[in-house]
Tab-separated table of C-alpha atoms in Angstrom:
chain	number	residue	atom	x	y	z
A	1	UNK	CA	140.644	87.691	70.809
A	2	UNK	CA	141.373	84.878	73.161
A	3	UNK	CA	142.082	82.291	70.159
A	4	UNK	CA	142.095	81.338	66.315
A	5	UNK	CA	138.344	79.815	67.517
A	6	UNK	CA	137.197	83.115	67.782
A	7	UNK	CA	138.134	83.565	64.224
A	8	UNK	CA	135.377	81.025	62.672
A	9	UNK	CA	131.956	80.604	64.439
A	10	UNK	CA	128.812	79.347	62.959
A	11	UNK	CA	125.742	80.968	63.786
A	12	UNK	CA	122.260	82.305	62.446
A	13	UNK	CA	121.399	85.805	60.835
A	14	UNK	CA	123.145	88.922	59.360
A	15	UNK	CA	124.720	89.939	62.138
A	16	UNK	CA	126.961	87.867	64.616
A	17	UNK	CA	125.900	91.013	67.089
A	18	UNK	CA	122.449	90.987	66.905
A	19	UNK	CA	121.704	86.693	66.535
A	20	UNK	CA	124.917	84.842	67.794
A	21	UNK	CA	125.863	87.086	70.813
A	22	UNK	CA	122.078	87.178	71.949
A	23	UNK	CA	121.770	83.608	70.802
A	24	UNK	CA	124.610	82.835	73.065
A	25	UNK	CA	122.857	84.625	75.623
A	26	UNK	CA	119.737	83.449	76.291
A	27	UNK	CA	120.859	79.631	76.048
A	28	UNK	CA	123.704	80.596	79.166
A	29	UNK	CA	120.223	82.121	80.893
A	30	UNK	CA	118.046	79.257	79.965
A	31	UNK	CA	120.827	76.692	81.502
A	32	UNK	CA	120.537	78.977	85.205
A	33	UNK	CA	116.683	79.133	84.878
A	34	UNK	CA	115.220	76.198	82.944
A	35	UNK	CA	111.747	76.046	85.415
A	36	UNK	CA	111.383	79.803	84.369
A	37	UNK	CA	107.807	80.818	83.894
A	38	UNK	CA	108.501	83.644	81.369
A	39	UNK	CA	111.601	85.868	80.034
A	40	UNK	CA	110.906	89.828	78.933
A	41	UNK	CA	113.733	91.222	77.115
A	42	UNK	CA	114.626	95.041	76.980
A	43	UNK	CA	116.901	95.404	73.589
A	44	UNK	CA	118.644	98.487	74.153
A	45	UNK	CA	120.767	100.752	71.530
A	46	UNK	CA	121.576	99.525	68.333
A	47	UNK	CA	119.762	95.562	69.213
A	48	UNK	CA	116.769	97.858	69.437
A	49	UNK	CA	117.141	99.857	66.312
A	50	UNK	CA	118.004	97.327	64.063
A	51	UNK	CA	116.777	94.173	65.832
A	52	UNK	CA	113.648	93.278	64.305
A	53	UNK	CA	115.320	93.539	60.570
A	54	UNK	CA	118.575	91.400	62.252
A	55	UNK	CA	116.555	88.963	63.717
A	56	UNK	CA	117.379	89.714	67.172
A	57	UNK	CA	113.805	89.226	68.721
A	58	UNK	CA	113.495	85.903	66.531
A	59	UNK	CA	116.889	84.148	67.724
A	60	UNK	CA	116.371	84.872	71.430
A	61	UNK	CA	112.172	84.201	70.966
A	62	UNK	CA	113.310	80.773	69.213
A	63	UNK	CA	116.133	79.759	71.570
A	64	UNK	CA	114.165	80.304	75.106
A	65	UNK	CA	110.867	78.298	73.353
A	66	UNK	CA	108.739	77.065	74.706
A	67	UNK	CA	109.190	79.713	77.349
A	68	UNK	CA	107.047	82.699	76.448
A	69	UNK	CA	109.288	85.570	76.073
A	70	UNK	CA	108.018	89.098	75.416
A	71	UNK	CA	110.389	92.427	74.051
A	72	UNK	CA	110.775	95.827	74.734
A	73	UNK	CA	112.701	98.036	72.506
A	74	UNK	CA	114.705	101.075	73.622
A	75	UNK	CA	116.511	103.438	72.150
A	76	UNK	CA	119.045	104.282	74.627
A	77	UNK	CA	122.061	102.557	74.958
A	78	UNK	CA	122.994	100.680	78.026
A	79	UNK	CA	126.707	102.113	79.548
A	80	UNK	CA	129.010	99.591	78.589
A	81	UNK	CA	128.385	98.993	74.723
A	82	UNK	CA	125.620	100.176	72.186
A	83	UNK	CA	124.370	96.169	71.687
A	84	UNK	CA	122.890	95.639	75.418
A	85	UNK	CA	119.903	94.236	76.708
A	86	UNK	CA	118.242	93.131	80.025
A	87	UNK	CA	116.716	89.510	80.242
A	88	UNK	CA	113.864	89.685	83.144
A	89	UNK	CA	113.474	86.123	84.796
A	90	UNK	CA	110.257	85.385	86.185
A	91	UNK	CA	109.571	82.355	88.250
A	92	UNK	CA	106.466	80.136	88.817
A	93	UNK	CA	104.828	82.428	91.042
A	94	UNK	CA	105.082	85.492	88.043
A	95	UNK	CA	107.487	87.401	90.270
A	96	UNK	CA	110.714	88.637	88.980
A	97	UNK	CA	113.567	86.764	90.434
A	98	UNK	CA	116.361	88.375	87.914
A	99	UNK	CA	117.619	91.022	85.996
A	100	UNK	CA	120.565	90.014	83.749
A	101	UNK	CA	122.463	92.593	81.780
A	102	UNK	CA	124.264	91.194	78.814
A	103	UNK	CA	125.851	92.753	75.986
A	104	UNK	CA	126.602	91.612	72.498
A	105	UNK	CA	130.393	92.796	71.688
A	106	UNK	CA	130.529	91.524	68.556
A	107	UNK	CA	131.690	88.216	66.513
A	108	UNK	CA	129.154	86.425	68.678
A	109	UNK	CA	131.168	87.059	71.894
A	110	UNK	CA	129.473	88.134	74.601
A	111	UNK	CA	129.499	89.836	78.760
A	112	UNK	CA	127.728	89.711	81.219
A	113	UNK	CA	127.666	92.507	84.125
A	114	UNK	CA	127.508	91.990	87.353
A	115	UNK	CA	127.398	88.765	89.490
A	116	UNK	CA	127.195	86.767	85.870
A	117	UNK	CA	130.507	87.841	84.382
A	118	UNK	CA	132.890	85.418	83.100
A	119	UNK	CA	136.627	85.708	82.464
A	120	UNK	CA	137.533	84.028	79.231
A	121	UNK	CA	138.446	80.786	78.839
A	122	UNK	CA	142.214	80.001	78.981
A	123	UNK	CA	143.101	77.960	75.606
A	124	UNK	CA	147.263	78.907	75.573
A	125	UNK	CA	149.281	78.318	78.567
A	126	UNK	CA	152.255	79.580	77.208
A	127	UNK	CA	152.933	83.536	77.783
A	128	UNK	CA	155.900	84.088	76.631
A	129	UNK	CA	157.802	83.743	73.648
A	130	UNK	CA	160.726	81.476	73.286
A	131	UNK	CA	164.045	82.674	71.558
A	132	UNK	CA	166.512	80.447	69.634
């Protein structure tokens, strides 16, 4: 944990894996690719198993509207952690222009692999301790 912030986060759903991460997600996607024609979503591992009853689909289905978005759910998990998924971007012409793996890590954090990975944001300056 980066901060206290990371302590208290308001989101949607049972699960701050499977509706804030993916939530948090597909609005960072949607901000790269807002002329996208459509998004299909492979939920892989446990945002497969347990995503319709978590509202996985719904959150990411309700956050890229009006976009059509369409899911596929596998089993498998992805390498890195057992709540991944791949967003396919499609542009105007229906051709896939991206594949963006992402993975929900938990408390609504999440990474993304490749090219689209972020460090995390610096709040405290200070690395040291001081002693009196």
């Amino acid at each position: 944990m980066e901060s206290l912030r990371e302590l208290y986060k308001i989101g949607v759903g049972p699960s701050s894996s499977h509706t804030m991460g993916p939530q948090r997600a597909a609005k960072r996607i949607l901000e790269l690719f807002p002329d996208a024609l459509r998004f299909h979503v492979d939920l892989h591992g446990s945002l497969a198993l347990t995503g319709k009853g978590h509202l996985t689909d719904y959150i990411i289905e309700k956050t890229f509207s009006p976009i059509p978005v369409t899911f596929s759910f596998k089993s498998d998990a992805l390498s890195y952690h057992p709540n991944g998924m791949i967003v396919h971007i499609f542009d105007q012409k229906d051709q896939e222009i991206k594949a963006i793996e992402v993975y929900s890590i938990g408390g609504g954090s999440i990474l993304f692999k490749g090219d689209m990975e972020e460090k995390p944001k610096e709040v405290y300056k200070q690395k040291t301790w001081i002693k009196s």
